[in-house]
PDB file of C-alpha atoms in Angstrom:
ATOM      1  CA  UNK A   1      -3.466   5.850  20.776  1.00 77.00           C
ATOM      2  CA  UNK A   2      -6.827   5.944  19.004  1.00 74.00           C
ATOM      3  CA  UNK A   3      -6.026   2.688  17.152  1.00 70.00           C
ATOM      4  CA  UNK A   4      -5.248   1.008  20.463  1.00 75.00           C
ATOM      5  CA  UNK A   5      -8.392   2.211  22.069  1.00 79.00           C
ATOM      6  CA  UNK A   6     -10.434   1.261  19.041  1.00 75.00           C
ATOM      7  CA  UNK A   7      -8.902  -2.227  19.084  1.00 74.00           C
ATOM      8  CA  UNK A   8      -9.642  -2.727  22.767  1.00 79.00           C
ATOM      9  CA  UNK A   9     -13.263  -1.518  22.256  1.00 81.00           C
ATOM     10  CA  UNK A  10     -13.669  -3.897  19.283  1.00 75.00           C
ATOM     11  CA  UNK A  11     -12.242  -6.781  21.273  1.00 77.00           C
ATOM     12  CA  UNK A  12     -14.592  -6.058  24.202  1.00 80.00           C
ATOM     13  CA  UNK A  13     -17.632  -5.737  21.969  1.00 81.00           C
ATOM     14  CA  UNK A  14     -16.844  -8.670  19.682  1.00 76.00           C
ATOM     15  CA  UNK A  15     -16.138 -11.131  22.366  1.00 78.00           C
ATOM     16  CA  UNK A  16     -15.328 -14.697  21.274  1.00 81.00           C
ATOM     17  CA  UNK A  17     -16.531 -13.915  17.730  1.00 81.00           C
ATOM     18  CA  UNK A  18     -13.726 -11.288  17.281  1.00 77.00           C
ATOM     19  CA  UNK A  19     -11.373 -13.420  15.130  1.00 82.00           C
ATOM     20  CA  UNK A  20     -14.187 -14.361  12.726  1.00 82.00           C
ATOM     21  CA  UNK A  21     -15.321 -10.794  12.441  1.00 82.00           C
ATOM     22  CA  UNK A  22     -11.764  -9.676  11.767  1.00 81.00           C
ATOM     23  CA  UNK A  23     -11.569 -12.101   8.893  1.00 86.00           C
ATOM     24  CA  UNK A  24     -14.794 -10.770   7.504  1.00 86.00           C
ATOM     25  CA  UNK A  25     -13.679  -7.172   7.861  1.00 84.00           C
ATOM     26  CA  UNK A  26     -10.368  -7.936   6.128  1.00 88.00           C
ATOM     27  CA  UNK A  27     -12.129  -9.631   3.241  1.00 89.00           C
ATOM     28  CA  UNK A  28     -14.618  -6.784   2.963  1.00 90.00           C
ATOM     29  CA  UNK A  29     -11.841  -4.261   2.959  1.00 87.00           C
ATOM     30  CA  UNK A  30     -10.061  -6.222   0.240  1.00 86.00           C
ATOM     31  CA  UNK A  31     -13.157  -6.249  -1.875  1.00 90.00           C
ATOM     32  CA  UNK A  32     -13.599  -2.455  -1.523  1.00 88.00           C
ATOM     33  CA  UNK A  33      -9.951  -1.997  -2.419  1.00 81.00           C
ATOM     34  CA  UNK A  34     -10.445  -3.999  -5.582  1.00 84.00           C
ATOM     35  CA  UNK A  35     -13.423  -1.866  -6.509  1.00 87.00           C
ATOM     36  CA  UNK A  36     -11.330   1.279  -6.028  1.00 80.00           C
ATOM     37  CA  UNK A  37      -8.624  -0.104  -8.302  1.00 77.00           C
ATOM     38  CA  UNK A  38     -11.263  -1.064 -10.880  1.00 83.00           C
ATOM     39  CA  UNK A  39     -12.621   2.488 -10.795  1.00 81.00           C
ATOM     40  CA  UNK A  40      -9.109   3.879 -11.060  1.00 76.00           C
ATOM     41  CA  UNK A  41      -8.495   1.827 -14.214  1.00 75.00           C
ATOM     42  CA  UNK A  42     -11.792   2.691 -15.786  1.00 79.00           C
ATOM     43  CA  UNK A  43     -11.797   6.423 -15.026  1.00 75.00           C
ATOM     44  CA  UNK A  44      -8.276   7.712 -14.404  1.00 73.00           C
ATOM     45  CA  UNK A  45      -6.316   5.876 -17.053  1.00 75.00           C
ATOM     46  CA  UNK A  46      -8.109   7.408 -20.018  1.00 77.00           C
ATOM     47  CA  UNK A  47      -7.774  10.897 -18.451  1.00 73.00           C
ATOM     48  CA  UNK A  48      -4.065  10.390 -17.670  1.00 79.00           C
ATOM     49  CA  UNK A  49      -3.353   9.076 -21.196  1.00 81.00           C
ATOM     50  CA  UNK A  50      -4.208  12.447 -22.705  1.00 81.00           C
ATOM     51  CA  UNK A  51      -1.828  14.367 -20.357  1.00 84.00           C
ATOM     52  CA  UNK A  52       1.359  12.284 -20.485  1.00 87.00           C
ATOM     53  CA  UNK A  53       4.512  14.101 -21.563  1.00 89.00           C
ATOM     54  CA  UNK A  54       8.190  13.840 -20.677  1.00 93.00           C
ATOM     55  CA  UNK A  55       8.025  15.809 -17.478  1.00 92.00           C
ATOM     56  CA  UNK A  56       5.124  13.730 -16.177  1.00 90.00           C
ATOM     57  CA  UNK A  57       6.837  10.483 -16.960  1.00 92.00           C
ATOM     58  CA  UNK A  58      10.169  11.676 -15.391  1.00 94.00           C
ATOM     59  CA  UNK A  59       8.448  12.729 -12.162  1.00 92.00           C
ATOM     60  CA  UNK A  60       6.457   9.508 -12.014  1.00 90.00           C
ATOM     61  CA  UNK A  61       9.687   7.529 -12.306  1.00 92.00           C
ATOM     62  CA  UNK A  62      11.280   9.668  -9.599  1.00 93.00           C
ATOM     63  CA  UNK A  63       8.169   9.025  -7.423  1.00 88.00           C
ATOM     64  CA  UNK A  64       8.549   5.265  -7.772  1.00 88.00           C
ATOM     65  CA  UNK A  65      12.212   5.280  -6.979  1.00 88.00           C
ATOM     66  CA  UNK A  66      14.025   8.036  -5.114  1.00 89.00           C
ATOM     67  CA  UNK A  67      11.031   9.906  -3.716  1.00 88.00           C
ATOM     68  CA  UNK A  68       9.562   6.613  -2.491  1.00 85.00           C
ATOM     69  CA  UNK A  69      12.705   4.883  -1.233  1.00 88.00           C
ATOM     70  CA  UNK A  70      14.359   7.794   0.555  1.00 90.00           C
ATOM     71  CA  UNK A  71      11.552   8.425   3.128  1.00 89.00           C
ATOM     72  CA  UNK A  72      11.262   4.720   3.850  1.00 88.00           C
ATOM     73  CA  UNK A  73      15.079   4.473   4.330  1.00 90.00           C
ATOM     74  CA  UNK A  74      14.910   7.427   6.671  1.00 92.00           C
ATOM     75  CA  UNK A  75      11.994   5.895   8.659  1.00 89.00           C
ATOM     76  CA  UNK A  76      13.904   2.618   8.936  1.00 89.00           C
ATOM     77  CA  UNK A  77      17.161   4.185  10.108  1.00 89.00           C
ATOM     78  CA  UNK A  78      18.099   2.815  13.499  1.00 87.00           C
ATOM     79  CA  UNK A  79      15.760  -0.128  13.205  1.00 88.00           C
ATOM     80  CA  UNK A  80      18.642  -2.490  12.612  1.00 87.00           C
ATOM     81  CA  UNK A  81      17.387  -3.727   9.193  1.00 88.00           C
ATOM     82  CA  UNK A  82      19.817  -4.677   6.559  1.00 87.00           C
ATOM     83  CA  UNK A  83      20.024  -2.913   3.174  1.00 89.00           C
ATOM     84  CA  UNK A  84      18.033  -5.560   1.317  1.00 87.00           C
ATOM     85  CA  UNK A  85      15.185  -5.424   3.752  1.00 87.00           C
ATOM     86  CA  UNK A  86      14.971  -1.640   3.630  1.00 88.00           C
ATOM     87  CA  UNK A  87      15.021  -1.656  -0.162  1.00 88.00           C
ATOM     88  CA  UNK A  88      12.362  -4.361  -0.191  1.00 86.00           C
ATOM     89  CA  UNK A  89      10.112  -2.364   2.199  1.00 85.00           C
ATOM     90  CA  UNK A  90      10.766   0.819   0.174  1.00 86.00           C
ATOM     91  CA  UNK A  91       9.871  -0.902  -3.050  1.00 86.00           C
ATOM     92  CA  UNK A  92       6.744  -2.739  -1.935  1.00 84.00           C
ATOM     93  CA  UNK A  93       5.785  -0.855   1.254  1.00 74.00           C
ATOM     94  CA  UNK A  94       3.808   2.351   0.708  1.00 65.00           C
ATOM     95  CA  UNK A  95       0.577   1.875  -1.246  1.00 65.00           C
ATOM     96  CA  UNK A  96      -0.998   4.067  -3.915  1.00 69.00           C
ATOM     97  CA  UNK A  97      -4.530   4.136  -2.617  1.00 74.00           C
ATOM     98  CA  UNK A  98      -3.916   7.261  -0.477  1.00 78.00           C
ATOM     99  CA  UNK A  99      -2.377   8.908  -3.569  1.00 79.00           C
ATOM    100  CA  UNK A 100      -5.632   8.361  -5.454  1.00 77.00           C
ATOM    101  CA  UNK A 101      -7.575   9.963  -2.605  1.00 79.00           C
ATOM    102  CA  UNK A 102      -5.198  12.988  -2.680  1.00 80.00           C
ATOM    103  CA  UNK A 103      -5.569  13.237  -6.466  1.00 79.00           C
ATOM    104  CA  UNK A 104      -9.375  13.271  -6.143  1.00 78.00           C
ATOM    105  CA  UNK A 105      -9.143  15.982  -3.451  1.00 82.00           C
ATOM    106  CA  UNK A 106      -6.893  18.130  -5.737  1.00 80.00           C
ATOM    107  CA  UNK A 107      -9.209  17.697  -8.714  1.00 78.00           C
ATOM    108  CA  UNK A 108     -12.137  18.606  -6.553  1.00 81.00           C
ATOM    109  CA  UNK A 109     -10.541  21.732  -5.168  1.00 86.00           C
ATOM    110  CA  UNK A 110      -8.532  22.927  -8.159  1.00 83.00           C
ATOM    111  CA  UNK A 111     -10.495  21.651 -11.107  1.00 78.00           C
ATOM    112  CA  UNK A 112      -8.656  21.693 -14.370  1.00 76.00           C
ATOM    113  CA  UNK A 113      -5.611  23.296 -12.699  1.00 80.00           C
ATOM    114  CA  UNK A 114      -4.841  19.981 -11.022  1.00 79.00           C
ATOM    115  CA  UNK A 115      -4.486  18.245 -14.400  1.00 80.00           C
ATOM    116  CA  UNK A 116      -0.697  17.735 -14.431  1.00 82.00           C
ATOM    117  CA  UNK A 117      -0.634  16.797 -10.759  1.00 83.00           C
ATOM    118  CA  UNK A 118      -3.467  14.320 -11.294  1.00 82.00           C
ATOM    119  CA  UNK A 119      -1.640  12.943 -14.381  1.00 86.00           C
ATOM    120  CA  UNK A 120       1.582  12.457 -12.407  1.00 87.00           C
ATOM    121  CA  UNK A 121      -0.295  10.707  -9.551  1.00 85.00           C
ATOM    122  CA  UNK A 122      -2.312   8.538 -11.975  1.00 84.00           C
ATOM    123  CA  UNK A 123       0.805   7.577 -14.042  1.00 88.00           C
ATOM    124  CA  UNK A 124       2.767   6.832 -10.856  1.00 87.00           C
ATOM    125  CA  UNK A 125       0.012   4.601  -9.470  1.00 85.00           C
ATOM    126  CA  UNK A 126      -0.426   2.882 -12.834  1.00 85.00           C
ATOM    127  CA  UNK A 127       3.327   2.265 -13.150  1.00 88.00           C
ATOM    128  CA  UNK A 128       3.418   1.101  -9.522  1.00 86.00           C
ATOM    129  CA  UNK A 129       0.678  -1.465 -10.136  1.00 82.00           C
ATOM    130  CA  UNK A 130       2.475  -2.792 -13.174  1.00 87.00           C
ATOM    131  CA  UNK A 131       6.045  -2.779 -11.893  1.00 89.00           C
ATOM    132  CA  UNK A 132       5.304  -4.018  -8.373  1.00 85.00           C
ATOM    133  CA  UNK A 133       3.005  -6.652  -9.749  1.00 84.00           C
ATOM    134  CA  UNK A 134       5.732  -7.881 -12.179  1.00 89.00           C
ATOM    135  CA  UNK A 135       8.508  -7.800  -9.563  1.00 88.00           C
ATOM    136  CA  UNK A 136       6.630  -9.392  -6.701  1.00 84.00           C
ATOM    137  CA  UNK A 137       7.083 -12.988  -7.855  1.00 85.00           C
ATOM    138  CA  UNK A 138      10.833 -12.823  -8.409  1.00 86.00           C
ATOM    139  CA  UNK A 139      11.633 -10.629  -5.334  1.00 83.00           C
ATOM    140  CA  UNK A 140       9.340 -11.791  -2.648  1.00 79.00           C
ATOM    141  CA  UNK A 141      10.601 -15.405  -2.194  1.00 79.00           C
ATOM    142  CA  UNK A 142      14.060 -14.123  -1.435  1.00 73.00           C
ATOM    143  CA  UNK A 143      12.756 -12.074   1.523  1.00 71.00           C
ATOM    144  CA  UNK A 144      10.493 -14.711   3.023  1.00 64.00           C
ATOM    145  CA  UNK A 145      12.994 -16.094   5.456  1.00 57.00           C
ATOM    146  CA  UNK A 146      14.846 -12.901   6.302  1.00 50.00           C
ATOM    147  CA  UNK A 147      12.484 -11.256   8.752  1.00 48.00           C
ATOM    148  CA  UNK A 148      11.458 -13.269  11.780  1.00 48.00           C
ATOM    149  CA  UNK A 149      11.363 -10.426  14.232  1.00 48.00           C
ATOM    150  CA  UNK A 150       8.728  -8.685  16.316  1.00 47.00           C
ATOM    151  CA  UNK A 151       5.902  -9.048  13.785  1.00 49.00           C
ATOM    152  CA  UNK A 152       6.185 -12.835  13.851  1.00 50.00           C
ATOM    153  CA  UNK A 153       6.236 -12.821  17.670  1.00 47.00           C
ATOM    154  CA  UNK A 154       3.153 -10.595  17.815  1.00 45.00           C
ATOM    155  CA  UNK A 155       1.262 -12.779  15.394  1.00 49.00           C
ATOM    156  CA  UNK A 156       2.139 -15.833  17.501  1.00 50.00           C
ATOM    157  CA  UNK A 157       1.017 -14.116  20.675  1.00 46.00           C
ATOM    158  CA  UNK A 158      -2.265 -12.987  19.084  1.00 47.00           C
ATOM    159  CA  UNK A 159      -2.895 -16.634  17.924  1.00 50.00           C
ATOM    160  CA  UNK A 160      -2.254 -17.787  21.468  1.00 50.00           C
ATOM    161  CA  UNK A 161      -4.523 -15.215  23.088  1.00 46.00           C
ATOM    162  CA  UNK A 162      -7.403 -15.717  20.703  1.00 47.00           C
ATOM    163  CA  UNK A 163      -7.239 -19.447  20.684  1.00 48.00           C
ATOM    164  CA  UNK A 164      -7.986 -19.243  16.960  1.00 45.00           C
ATOM    165  CA  UNK A 165      -5.316 -18.860  14.244  1.00 44.00           C
ATOM    166  CA  UNK A 166      -5.481 -15.491  12.492  1.00 41.00           C
ATOM    167  CA  UNK A 167      -5.584 -15.420   8.705  1.00 46.00           C
ATOM    168  CA  UNK A 168      -3.102 -12.917   7.489  1.00 42.00           C
TER     169      UNK A 168
END
């Protein structure tokens, strides 16, 4: 509800400049995201490297597979999506940026006691960046023509209403 109200308020305040401002906001958000990943690579990777052991690696692998795919499959149940689409969304869907925030909160609250948890989160995110980056090129083209549902219709309607094509 808050997102809907915020969107309406933004649309009313932005007026005809709304689509251009959305493009700017999306680009600025992307830049900030890149800076977060740069900081993650520079700060977290050396810390995680010293704490990697078999249990951390095993849990990181579980986090990338079963613990990531099962909730997505549950959330998609009843949506009428085929198995390939659910697996694709489960593999590429949830992002690791929130995990980094949670790791920082844990380290801030627990200090050194959060070491193994932070190592699992850091290794999971690192493995995610590598594995999802390597698998995007071979897997994404196969999915490009499969989903032409509500999202496509909403994008077309937004283009029609704004009079300006949206950059997505």
